[in-house]
Amino acid sequence: MAAILEVKDLCKTYIIEKRQNNVLKNVNFSVEEGDMVAIMGPSGSGKSTLLYSVSGMDTPTSGKVKFDGKDITDMTANELAEVRLDKMGFIFQQMYMMKNLTILDNIVLPAIESKADKKTKAEKIERAEELMRKLSIIDVADNDINEVSGGQLQRACICRSMVNSPKILFADEPTGALNRTASTEVMDELVKLNGEGTTVMMVTHDSKVAARCKRVLYIVDGNIKGEYVPEVHDGDTPLDNERRLNNWLMDLGW
């Protein structure tokens, strides 16, 4: 598999009250097409900053981020905006949606905004409805965003992130605001999308969520300190992998 994301010597520094805060320090890693990677680490370790920096939502202080063969650190703001809209999908812990639009209208909005997508409006709506059926929320298509459950709203956010058929899906604590049942449902959908070929990179503090990914990168003080690739054993249950991941995390000081 080819690398969809290549990160080299990535640094991010903030100046706060004339003091330098090095949040990311020479981070190096790559993500292959079809991969599903979790980023874990203690609070303040740089997890979200890393996600935002490699997805073009934040500007690195130095280093290179090559996405789909192109260095996004050399792109203009407009070029970056087009890449994020057309080739990347985003899911956040806080489920941001337009209050004056229905669930369906919120989902189809990125497709309407895309200049690269040459489909008709009817075809774009059909694509959004297809995703909603896939994630079992077509029955709330005409609802307002305050008329659905948290789990339904996050699944709607997944539909919105997928409407332009992105090459990679970035997720920042996608289950953090959900109860355990809704969290499991959302992860089921993300694992299913990954199984169909969508590359996923997510930040999570939940080992149960991370244990369902193909790789886990552990970051501390702006450096990646370790990488976990689940072992595969006959007769394994999800709890077995979660237990092994927790043991690995504890060895690293989690």
Short mmCIF file of C-alpha atoms in Angstrom, two decimals, residues 82 108 119 171 213:
data_model
loop_
_atom_site.label_atom_id
_atom_site.label_comp_id
_atom_site.label_asym_id
_atom_site.label_seq_id
_atom_site.Cartn_x
_atom_site.Cartn_y
_atom_site.Cartn_z
CA GLU A 82 -9.99 22.97 -1.44
CA VAL A 108 -25.16 17.57 1.64
CA LYS A 119 -22.56 15.99 -10.01
CA ALA A 171 -11.48 12.38 13.80
CA CYS A 213 -7.81 0.48 15.17
#
